[in-house]
C-alpha cells in the first residue's frame, strides 16, 4: 500500500472580502456566549473547532474549541471571551487524519458533523448575540 | 470558492512538494509524489503561498506531532500546515492541540513565501476566508494584498 494518504478531510468556504487585514475593530465590546452541538440522537459532537463570522461589512471573526461534551465558548480579537452583538454565521471544522497508530487512522471521536457546516455558504448555523442577555445556543446538527 | 483548498500536493491546496512514497511498512521508497509545477498555480504566483512558518506551540520544538521530520510520507501534520475558515494563523501562545495552522513566534504576524519567491508578513488576524484563498492555488479569486 502506498502510504501517501492525505487524510486531511474537510472544510471550507467562500465570500469575497478584498481587505487583507483589519477587517476587525478591536474596540468593539464583546459579550460572553456559550453553546452546545448535538446530533439528533442526543450525542454530542466531541471534537473540532467552531468559527463565527459577524454579519457586517467589517466582519469580526471569533473561534473556539468543541469540548468532549459538545460545549463551546468563543474568543474574539485573539483572547477576549465572547462575540460582538448582532448576527453571526457559524461553521464547524473537524480535521481528521492524524495521529496514526500502526498505519491506521484512529477514529474514536464519535460522529462527525456533515461537511456543509464547514462552509459559510452552506452552513445554516446562526447566532444572534444580545448585549447583556443570556447568550446560550444549542444546535442539533446532521452527522456526516 | 472551491472547497478543497485544505488538500495539499496533488490537491489544489497548500503547495507541498516533498512527500515521499512509503511502502506498506511505512518505509520511504525513494520515490516522490505531489510535485507541483509552476504552471499549476492558476491564481498566479503573487496570489499563492508557497510556504509559511508553521505553528509550533511553545515547548514543542522537535516534538512530534507538532514538529516532526519533513521527509515524511505519512504524518502530514509534522511538516505541513493548512489555512482557511476554522484554521486561522495561530499565535505562539496558542494552547497545544491546534495542530494544523500556520503560526509564528513573531508577535502578531506570520511570515510567508509566495510562489513568486517574494516574502511578506501576514497579520494573524487576517480574514480566514482570504487566508484560504491565499492557500489555494486555483480558486480563481484575486486577493488585494494592499
JSON list of C-alpha atoms in Angstrom, two decimals, chain A residues 1-4 6 8-21 23-24 49 51 53 59 61 63 65 91 93 95 98 100 119-120, chain B residues 1 3 5-8 16 19 22-24 34 73-77 85-86 88 90 94-96 98 100 123 126-130 133 142 144:
[
{"chain": "A", "resi": 1, "resn": "UNK", "atom": "CA", "xyz": [0.00, 0.00, 0.00]},
{"chain": "A", "resi": 2, "resn": "UNK", "atom": "CA", "xyz": [1.36, 3.38, -0.83]},
{"chain": "A", "resi": 3, "resn": "UNK", "atom": "CA", "xyz": [1.01, 5.49, 2.21]},
{"chain": "A", "resi": 4, "resn": "UNK", "atom": "CA", "xyz": [0.71, 8.87, 0.67]},
{"chain": "A", "resi": 6, "resn": "UNK", "atom": "CA", "xyz": [-3.50, 12.76, 2.89]},
{"chain": "A", "resi": 8, "resn": "UNK", "atom": "CA", "xyz": [-6.96, 15.87, 5.98]},
{"chain": "A", "resi": 9, "resn": "UNK", "atom": "CA", "xyz": [-10.61, 15.85, 5.42]},
{"chain": "A", "resi": 10, "resn": "UNK", "atom": "CA", "xyz": [-12.85, 18.70, 5.44]},
{"chain": "A", "resi": 11, "resn": "UNK", "atom": "CA", "xyz": [-13.58, 22.14, 5.38]},
{"chain": "A", "resi": 12, "resn": "UNK", "atom": "CA", "xyz": [-14.11, 25.39, 3.68]},
{"chain": "A", "resi": 13, "resn": "UNK", "atom": "CA", "xyz": [-15.75, 28.27, 2.23]},
{"chain": "A", "resi": 14, "resn": "UNK", "atom": "CA", "xyz": [-16.34, 31.44, 0.46]},
{"chain": "A", "resi": 15, "resn": "UNK", "atom": "CA", "xyz": [-17.38, 35.01, 0.08]},
{"chain": "A", "resi": 16, "resn": "UNK", "atom": "CA", "xyz": [-15.32, 37.80, -1.15]},
{"chain": "A", "resi": 17, "resn": "UNK", "atom": "CA", "xyz": [-13.68, 40.34, 1.08]},
{"chain": "A", "resi": 18, "resn": "UNK", "atom": "CA", "xyz": [-10.92, 42.25, -0.56]},
{"chain": "A", "resi": 19, "resn": "UNK", "atom": "CA", "xyz": [-9.32, 43.69, 2.51]},
{"chain": "A", "resi": 20, "resn": "UNK", "atom": "CA", "xyz": [-6.36, 41.62, 3.56]},
{"chain": "A", "resi": 21, "resn": "UNK", "atom": "CA", "xyz": [-6.10, 42.82, 7.10]},
{"chain": "A", "resi": 23, "resn": "UNK", "atom": "CA", "xyz": [-11.49, 43.51, 8.97]},
{"chain": "A", "resi": 24, "resn": "UNK", "atom": "CA", "xyz": [-11.97, 43.63, 12.69]},
{"chain": "A", "resi": 49, "resn": "UNK", "atom": "CA", "xyz": [-13.40, 23.96, 16.31]},
{"chain": "A", "resi": 51, "resn": "UNK", "atom": "CA", "xyz": [-15.69, 29.80, 13.92]},
{"chain": "A", "resi": 53, "resn": "UNK", "atom": "CA", "xyz": [-18.33, 35.48, 11.48]},
{"chain": "A", "resi": 59, "resn": "UNK", "atom": "CA", "xyz": [-16.75, 41.06, 9.87]},
{"chain": "A", "resi": 61, "resn": "UNK", "atom": "CA", "xyz": [-14.21, 36.52, 13.38]},
{"chain": "A", "resi": 63, "resn": "UNK", "atom": "CA", "xyz": [-13.48, 30.92, 17.31]},
{"chain": "A", "resi": 65, "resn": "UNK", "atom": "CA", "xyz": [-12.91, 24.61, 20.56]},
{"chain": "A", "resi": 91, "resn": "UNK", "atom": "CA", "xyz": [-19.07, 26.94, 10.87]},
{"chain": "A", "resi": 93, "resn": "UNK", "atom": "CA", "xyz": [-14.49, 22.40, 11.38]},
{"chain": "A", "resi": 95, "resn": "UNK", "atom": "CA", "xyz": [-9.96, 17.93, 10.73]},
{"chain": "A", "resi": 98, "resn": "UNK", "atom": "CA", "xyz": [-3.67, 12.19, 12.44]},
{"chain": "A", "resi": 100, "resn": "UNK", "atom": "CA", "xyz": [-1.96, 7.34, 13.24]},
{"chain": "A", "resi": 119, "resn": "UNK", "atom": "CA", "xyz": [-18.65, 26.27, 4.74]},
{"chain": "A", "resi": 120, "resn": "UNK", "atom": "CA", "xyz": [-20.02, 29.75, 5.34]},
{"chain": "B", "resi": 1, "resn": "UNK", "atom": "CA", "xyz": [-14.71, 29.17, -3.92]},
{"chain": "B", "resi": 3, "resn": "UNK", "atom": "CA", "xyz": [-13.85, 23.65, -1.08]},
{"chain": "B", "resi": 5, "resn": "UNK", "atom": "CA", "xyz": [-8.05, 24.06, -0.53]},
{"chain": "B", "resi": 6, "resn": "UNK", "atom": "CA", "xyz": [-7.08, 22.08, 2.50]},
{"chain": "B", "resi": 7, "resn": "UNK", "atom": "CA", "xyz": [-5.84, 19.30, 0.29]},
{"chain": "B", "resi": 8, "resn": "UNK", "atom": "CA", "xyz": [-2.17, 19.82, -0.39]},
{"chain": "B", "resi": 16, "resn": "UNK", "atom": "CA", "xyz": [3.69, 20.53, -0.72]},
{"chain": "B", "resi": 19, "resn": "UNK", "atom": "CA", "xyz": [6.03, 13.95, 0.03]},
{"chain": "B", "resi": 22, "resn": "UNK", "atom": "CA", "xyz": [6.11, 4.88, 1.66]},
{"chain": "B", "resi": 23, "resn": "UNK", "atom": "CA", "xyz": [5.75, 1.15, 1.40]},
{"chain": "B", "resi": 24, "resn": "UNK", "atom": "CA", "xyz": [3.42, -0.97, 3.46]},
{"chain": "B", "resi": 34, "resn": "UNK", "atom": "CA", "xyz": [2.72, 15.55, -5.20]},
{"chain": "B", "resi": 73, "resn": "UNK", "atom": "CA", "xyz": [5.23, 10.34, 3.69]},
{"chain": "B", "resi": 74, "resn": "UNK", "atom": "CA", "xyz": [2.59, 9.82, 6.31]},
{"chain": "B", "resi": 75, "resn": "UNK", "atom": "CA", "xyz": [2.31, 12.30, 9.11]},
{"chain": "B", "resi": 76, "resn": "UNK", "atom": "CA", "xyz": [1.40, 15.42, 7.25]},
{"chain": "B", "resi": 77, "resn": "UNK", "atom": "CA", "xyz": [0.92, 17.36, 10.43]},
{"chain": "B", "resi": 85, "resn": "UNK", "atom": "CA", "xyz": [-12.04, 29.22, 7.74]},
{"chain": "B", "resi": 86, "resn": "UNK", "atom": "CA", "xyz": [-11.74, 27.42, 11.03]},
{"chain": "B", "resi": 88, "resn": "UNK", "atom": "CA", "xyz": [-6.57, 30.65, 11.26]},
{"chain": "B", "resi": 90, "resn": "UNK", "atom": "CA", "xyz": [-2.14, 30.83, 15.26]},
{"chain": "B", "resi": 94, "resn": "UNK", "atom": "CA", "xyz": [-1.99, 29.12, 21.44]},
{"chain": "B", "resi": 95, "resn": "UNK", "atom": "CA", "xyz": [-2.57, 26.13, 23.61]},
{"chain": "B", "resi": 96, "resn": "UNK", "atom": "CA", "xyz": [-1.40, 22.78, 22.38]},
{"chain": "B", "resi": 98, "resn": "UNK", "atom": "CA", "xyz": [-4.43, 23.13, 17.41]},
{"chain": "B", "resi": 100, "resn": "UNK", "atom": "CA", "xyz": [-2.76, 22.27, 11.66]},
{"chain": "B", "resi": 123, "resn": "UNK", "atom": "CA", "xyz": [-1.23, 39.51, 10.19]},
{"chain": "B", "resi": 126, "resn": "UNK", "atom": "CA", "xyz": [-6.28, 38.07, 8.55]},
{"chain": "B", "resi": 127, "resn": "UNK", "atom": "CA", "xyz": [-9.79, 37.18, 7.47]},
{"chain": "B", "resi": 128, "resn": "UNK", "atom": "CA", "xyz": [-9.78, 33.39, 7.32]},
{"chain": "B", "resi": 129, "resn": "UNK", "atom": "CA", "xyz": [-11.62, 33.42, 4.00]},
{"chain": "B", "resi": 130, "resn": "UNK", "atom": "CA", "xyz": [-8.75, 35.40, 2.50]},
{"chain": "B", "resi": 133, "resn": "UNK", "atom": "CA", "xyz": [-7.73, 31.96, -0.93]},
{"chain": "B", "resi": 142, "resn": "UNK", "atom": "CA", "xyz": [-7.82, 37.77, -6.80]},
{"chain": "B", "resi": 144, "resn": "UNK", "atom": "CA", "xyz": [-5.80, 42.53, -2.89]}
]
